[in-house]
Short mmCIF file of C-alpha atoms in Angstrom, two decimals:
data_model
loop_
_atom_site.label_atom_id
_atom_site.label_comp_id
_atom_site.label_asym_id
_atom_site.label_seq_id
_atom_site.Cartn_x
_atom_site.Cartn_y
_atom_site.Cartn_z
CA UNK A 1 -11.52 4.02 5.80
CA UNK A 2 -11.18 4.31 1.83
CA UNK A 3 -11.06 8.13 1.47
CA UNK A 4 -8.59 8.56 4.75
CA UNK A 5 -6.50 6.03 4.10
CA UNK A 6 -5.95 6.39 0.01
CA UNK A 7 -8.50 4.23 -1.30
CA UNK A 8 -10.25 7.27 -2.84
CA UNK A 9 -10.42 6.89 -6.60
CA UNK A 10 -12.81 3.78 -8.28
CA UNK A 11 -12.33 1.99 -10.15
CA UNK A 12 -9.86 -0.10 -8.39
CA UNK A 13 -9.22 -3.20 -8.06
CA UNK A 14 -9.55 -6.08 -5.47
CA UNK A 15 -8.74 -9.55 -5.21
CA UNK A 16 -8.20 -12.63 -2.85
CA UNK A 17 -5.60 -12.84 -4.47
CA UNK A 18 -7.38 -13.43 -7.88
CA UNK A 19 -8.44 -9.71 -9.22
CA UNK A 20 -11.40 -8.36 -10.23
CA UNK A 21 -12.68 -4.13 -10.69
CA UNK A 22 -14.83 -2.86 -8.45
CA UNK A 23 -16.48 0.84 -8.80
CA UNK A 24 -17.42 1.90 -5.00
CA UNK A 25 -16.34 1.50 -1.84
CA UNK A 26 -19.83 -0.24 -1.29
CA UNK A 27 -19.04 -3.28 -3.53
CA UNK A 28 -15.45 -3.24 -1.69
CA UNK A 29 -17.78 -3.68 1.76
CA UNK A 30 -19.54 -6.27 0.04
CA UNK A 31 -16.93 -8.98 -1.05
CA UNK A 32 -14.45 -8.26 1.85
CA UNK A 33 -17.60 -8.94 3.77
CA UNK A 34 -18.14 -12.14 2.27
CA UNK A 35 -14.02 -13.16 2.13
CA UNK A 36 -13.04 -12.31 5.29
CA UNK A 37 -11.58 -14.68 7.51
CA UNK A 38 -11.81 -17.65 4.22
CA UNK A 39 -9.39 -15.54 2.23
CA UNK A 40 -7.36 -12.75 2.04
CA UNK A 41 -9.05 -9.15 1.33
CA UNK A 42 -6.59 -7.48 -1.03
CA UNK A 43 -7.15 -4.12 -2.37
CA UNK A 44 -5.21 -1.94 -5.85
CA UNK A 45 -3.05 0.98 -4.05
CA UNK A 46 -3.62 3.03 -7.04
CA UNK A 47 -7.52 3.98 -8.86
CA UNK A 48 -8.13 3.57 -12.36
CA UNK A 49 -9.45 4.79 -15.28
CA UNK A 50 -10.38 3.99 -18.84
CA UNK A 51 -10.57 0.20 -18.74
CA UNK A 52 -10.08 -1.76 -21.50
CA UNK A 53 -10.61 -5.34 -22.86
CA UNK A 54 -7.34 -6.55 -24.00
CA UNK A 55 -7.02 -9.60 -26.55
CA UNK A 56 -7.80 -12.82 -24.65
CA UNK A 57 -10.69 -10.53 -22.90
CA UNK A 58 -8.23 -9.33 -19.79
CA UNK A 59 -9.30 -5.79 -18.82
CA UNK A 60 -6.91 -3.50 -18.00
CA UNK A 61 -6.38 0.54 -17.06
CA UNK A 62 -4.89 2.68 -19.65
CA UNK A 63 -4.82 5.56 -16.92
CA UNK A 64 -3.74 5.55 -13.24
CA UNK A 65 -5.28 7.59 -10.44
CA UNK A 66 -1.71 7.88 -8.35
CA UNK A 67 -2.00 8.81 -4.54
CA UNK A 68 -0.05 6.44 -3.15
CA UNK A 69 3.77 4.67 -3.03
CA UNK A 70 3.11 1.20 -1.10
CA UNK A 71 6.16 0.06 0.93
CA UNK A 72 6.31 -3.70 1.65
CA UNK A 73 8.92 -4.63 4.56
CA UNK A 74 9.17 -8.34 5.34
CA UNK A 75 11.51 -10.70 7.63
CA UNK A 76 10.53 -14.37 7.28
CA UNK A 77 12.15 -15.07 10.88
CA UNK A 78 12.89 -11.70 12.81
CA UNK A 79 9.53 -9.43 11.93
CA UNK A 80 11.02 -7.04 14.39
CA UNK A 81 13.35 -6.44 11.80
CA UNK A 82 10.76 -5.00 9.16
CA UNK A 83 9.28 -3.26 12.52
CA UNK A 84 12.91 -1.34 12.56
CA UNK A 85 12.95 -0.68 8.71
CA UNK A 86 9.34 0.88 8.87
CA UNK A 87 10.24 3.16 12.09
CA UNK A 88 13.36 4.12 10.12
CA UNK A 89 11.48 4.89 7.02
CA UNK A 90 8.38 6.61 8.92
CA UNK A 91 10.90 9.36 11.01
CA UNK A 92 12.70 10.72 7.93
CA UNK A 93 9.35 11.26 6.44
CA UNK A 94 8.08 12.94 9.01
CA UNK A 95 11.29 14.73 9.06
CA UNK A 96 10.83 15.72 5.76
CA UNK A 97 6.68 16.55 6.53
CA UNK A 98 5.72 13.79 4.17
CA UNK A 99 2.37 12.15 4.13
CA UNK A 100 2.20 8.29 5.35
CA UNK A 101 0.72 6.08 7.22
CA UNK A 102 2.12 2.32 8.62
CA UNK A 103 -0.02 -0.83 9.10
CA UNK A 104 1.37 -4.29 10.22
CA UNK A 105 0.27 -7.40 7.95
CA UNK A 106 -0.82 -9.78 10.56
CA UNK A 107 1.84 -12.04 10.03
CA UNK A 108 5.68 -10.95 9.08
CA UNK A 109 5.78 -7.50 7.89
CA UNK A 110 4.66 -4.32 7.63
CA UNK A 111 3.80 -1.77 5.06
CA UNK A 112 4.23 2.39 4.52
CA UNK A 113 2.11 4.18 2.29
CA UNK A 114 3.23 7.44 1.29
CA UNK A 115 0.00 9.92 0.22
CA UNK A 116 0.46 12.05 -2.54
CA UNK A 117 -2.15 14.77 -3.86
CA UNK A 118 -3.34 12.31 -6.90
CA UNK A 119 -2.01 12.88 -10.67
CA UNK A 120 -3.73 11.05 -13.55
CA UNK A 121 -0.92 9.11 -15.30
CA UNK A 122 -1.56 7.63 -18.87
CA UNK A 123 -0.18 3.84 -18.25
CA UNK A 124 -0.41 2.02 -21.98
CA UNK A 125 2.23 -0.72 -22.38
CA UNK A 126 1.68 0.08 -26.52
CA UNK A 127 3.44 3.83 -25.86
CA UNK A 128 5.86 3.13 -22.86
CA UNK A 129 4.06 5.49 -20.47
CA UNK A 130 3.51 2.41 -18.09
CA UNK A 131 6.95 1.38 -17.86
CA UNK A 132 7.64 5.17 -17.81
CA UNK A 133 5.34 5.52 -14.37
CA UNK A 134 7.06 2.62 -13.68
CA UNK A 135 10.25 3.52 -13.49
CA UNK A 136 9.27 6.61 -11.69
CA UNK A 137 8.25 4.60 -8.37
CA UNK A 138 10.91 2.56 -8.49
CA UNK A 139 13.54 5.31 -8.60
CA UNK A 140 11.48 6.66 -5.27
CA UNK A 141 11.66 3.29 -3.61
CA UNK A 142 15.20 2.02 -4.78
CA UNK A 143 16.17 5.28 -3.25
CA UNK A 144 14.78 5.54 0.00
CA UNK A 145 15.99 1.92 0.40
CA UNK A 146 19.72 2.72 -0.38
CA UNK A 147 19.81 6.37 1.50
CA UNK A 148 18.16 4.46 5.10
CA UNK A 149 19.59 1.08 4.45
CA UNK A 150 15.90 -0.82 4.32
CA UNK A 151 17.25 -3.91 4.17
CA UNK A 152 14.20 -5.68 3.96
CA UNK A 153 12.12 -3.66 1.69
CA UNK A 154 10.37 -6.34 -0.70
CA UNK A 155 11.96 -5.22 -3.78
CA UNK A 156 9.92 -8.05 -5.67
CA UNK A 157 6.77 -5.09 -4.86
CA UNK A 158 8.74 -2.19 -6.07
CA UNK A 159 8.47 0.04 -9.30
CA UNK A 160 4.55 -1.86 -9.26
CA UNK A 161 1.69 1.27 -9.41
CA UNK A 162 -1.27 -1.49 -9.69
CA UNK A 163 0.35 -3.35 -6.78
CA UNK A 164 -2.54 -4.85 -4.31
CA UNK A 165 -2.03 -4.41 -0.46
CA UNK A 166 -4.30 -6.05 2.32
CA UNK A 167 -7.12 -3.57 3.35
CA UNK A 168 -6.79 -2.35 6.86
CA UNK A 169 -8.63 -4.39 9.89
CA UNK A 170 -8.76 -7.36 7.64
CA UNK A 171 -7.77 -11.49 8.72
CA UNK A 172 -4.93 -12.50 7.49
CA UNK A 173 -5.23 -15.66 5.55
CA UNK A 174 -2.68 -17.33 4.52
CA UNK A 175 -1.84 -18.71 1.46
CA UNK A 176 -2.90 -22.17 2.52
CA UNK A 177 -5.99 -20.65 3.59
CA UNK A 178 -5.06 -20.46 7.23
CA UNK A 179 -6.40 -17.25 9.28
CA UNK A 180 -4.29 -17.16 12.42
CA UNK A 181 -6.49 -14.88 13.81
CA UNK A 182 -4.31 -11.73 13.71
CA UNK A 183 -5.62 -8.64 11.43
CA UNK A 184 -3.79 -5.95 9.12
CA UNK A 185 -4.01 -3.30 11.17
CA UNK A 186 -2.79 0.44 11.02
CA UNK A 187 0.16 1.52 13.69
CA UNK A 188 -0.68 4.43 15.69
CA UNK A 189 0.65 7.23 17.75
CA UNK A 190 4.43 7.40 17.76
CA UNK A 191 6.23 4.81 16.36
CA UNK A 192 9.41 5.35 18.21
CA UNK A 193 7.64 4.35 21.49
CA UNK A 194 6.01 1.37 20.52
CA UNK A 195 7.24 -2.19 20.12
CA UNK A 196 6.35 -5.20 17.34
CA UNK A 197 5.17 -6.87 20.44
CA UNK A 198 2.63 -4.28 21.48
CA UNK A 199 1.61 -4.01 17.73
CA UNK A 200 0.82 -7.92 17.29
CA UNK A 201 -0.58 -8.31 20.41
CA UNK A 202 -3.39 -5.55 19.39
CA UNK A 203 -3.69 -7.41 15.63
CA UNK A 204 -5.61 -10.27 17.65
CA UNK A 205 -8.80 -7.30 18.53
CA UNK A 206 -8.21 -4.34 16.67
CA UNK A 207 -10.31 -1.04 17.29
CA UNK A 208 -10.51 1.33 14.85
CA UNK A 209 -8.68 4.71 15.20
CA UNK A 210 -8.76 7.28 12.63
CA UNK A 211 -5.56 7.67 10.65
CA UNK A 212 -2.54 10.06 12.53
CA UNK A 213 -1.82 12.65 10.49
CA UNK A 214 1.61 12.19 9.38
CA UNK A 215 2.98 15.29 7.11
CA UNK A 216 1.22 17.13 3.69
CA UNK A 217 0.56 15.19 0.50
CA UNK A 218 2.92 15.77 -2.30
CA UNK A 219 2.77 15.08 -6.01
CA UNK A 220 5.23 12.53 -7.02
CA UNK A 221 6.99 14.67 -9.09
CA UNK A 222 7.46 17.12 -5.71
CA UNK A 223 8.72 14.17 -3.90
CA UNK A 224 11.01 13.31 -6.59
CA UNK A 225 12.65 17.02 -6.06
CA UNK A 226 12.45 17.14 -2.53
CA UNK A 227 14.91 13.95 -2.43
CA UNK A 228 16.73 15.11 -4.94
CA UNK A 229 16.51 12.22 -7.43
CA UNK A 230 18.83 12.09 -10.17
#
């Protein structure tokens, strides 16, 4: 599941939701093992690479492994909604012979990762070439979001390269530490002829299914070109 789905690069981090590095996909086995179904099993969309103890003892990347952009889509009331956005977002990709794939949270939303071939970025806060990556995402998301009208694209998760997503075939737990039984689970097959309902009614007992291949990584900088961002 790592390797095909983006998860190939370690360390990463995980969390539920507090974070903590991990350095194989075994230890990844091990604690969402242990947390799922009690908590949420959260996992870094990016890899890392030279930690470092900051002041305070916080450790923190000064490189990033980046092979993926993580879409968030979220409707508190109408989840059909994000369901639209994601469909939307996952044809002109295609279109375009983009790498992705689409999972549903298990509870109101749904999230697009775009796969890229992976580029080490420096990301140090002391030299600007985190905000730098940074703003590179964000230009990517803010755009896609404007050109498709994605109204609701989680902007509070955009322009974020360490952002954490929930790891596929997990419970979701909510924050109040309530599993309602439903899993994160990866959308397959085409999207166009599938409904939310048929996607949450499979969340309850998913199966896994290896990943649809959707279109031919890209760097970021290639992706940046092909959309023409200014």
């Amino acid at each position: 599941i790592c390797s095909e789905r983006g998860f190939s690069y370690w360390p990463r981090a995980i969390g539920n939701p507090r974070q903590l590095f991990i350095h194989t996909p075994e230890e990844v086995y091990t604690a969402f093992r242990k947390w799922n179904g009690t908590h949420s099993c959260f996992i870094s969309t990016s890899g890392y690479d030279d930690l470092h103890f900051e002041a305070g003892g916080k450790q923190s990347p000064r490189s990033i492994i980046y092979e993926t952009t993580f879409f968030d889509f979220d409707h508190e009331t109408k989840p059909e909604n994000a369901f639209a956005d994601v469909q939307r977002l996952s044809q002109y990709l295609s279109e375009l012979d983009v790498a992705h794939w689409v999972q549903y949270s298990g509870s109101k939303g749904y999230h697009l990762f775009m796969l890229h071939k992976p580029t080490k970025f420096r990301f140090d806060y002391r030299d600007g070439s985190s905000d730098a990556l940074k703003n590179l995402v964000n230009q990517v998301q803010t755009h896609l979001k404007h050109t498709l009208g994605l109204n609701t694209l989680d902007e509070q998760t955009t322009g974020d390269p360490k952002r954490l997503c929930r790891f596929p075939y997990t419970k979701h737990v909510s924050r109040d530490g309530v599993c309602s039984g439903r899993h994160a689970v990866p959308v397959t097959g085409d999207l166009s002829t599938i409904s939310h309902e048929t996607v949450v009614a499979s969340s309850y007992r998913p199966r896994y299914e290896p990943i649809t291949k959707r279109g031919n990584r890209l760097l970021l900088k290639e992706i940046i070109q092909l959309l023409e961002i200014k």
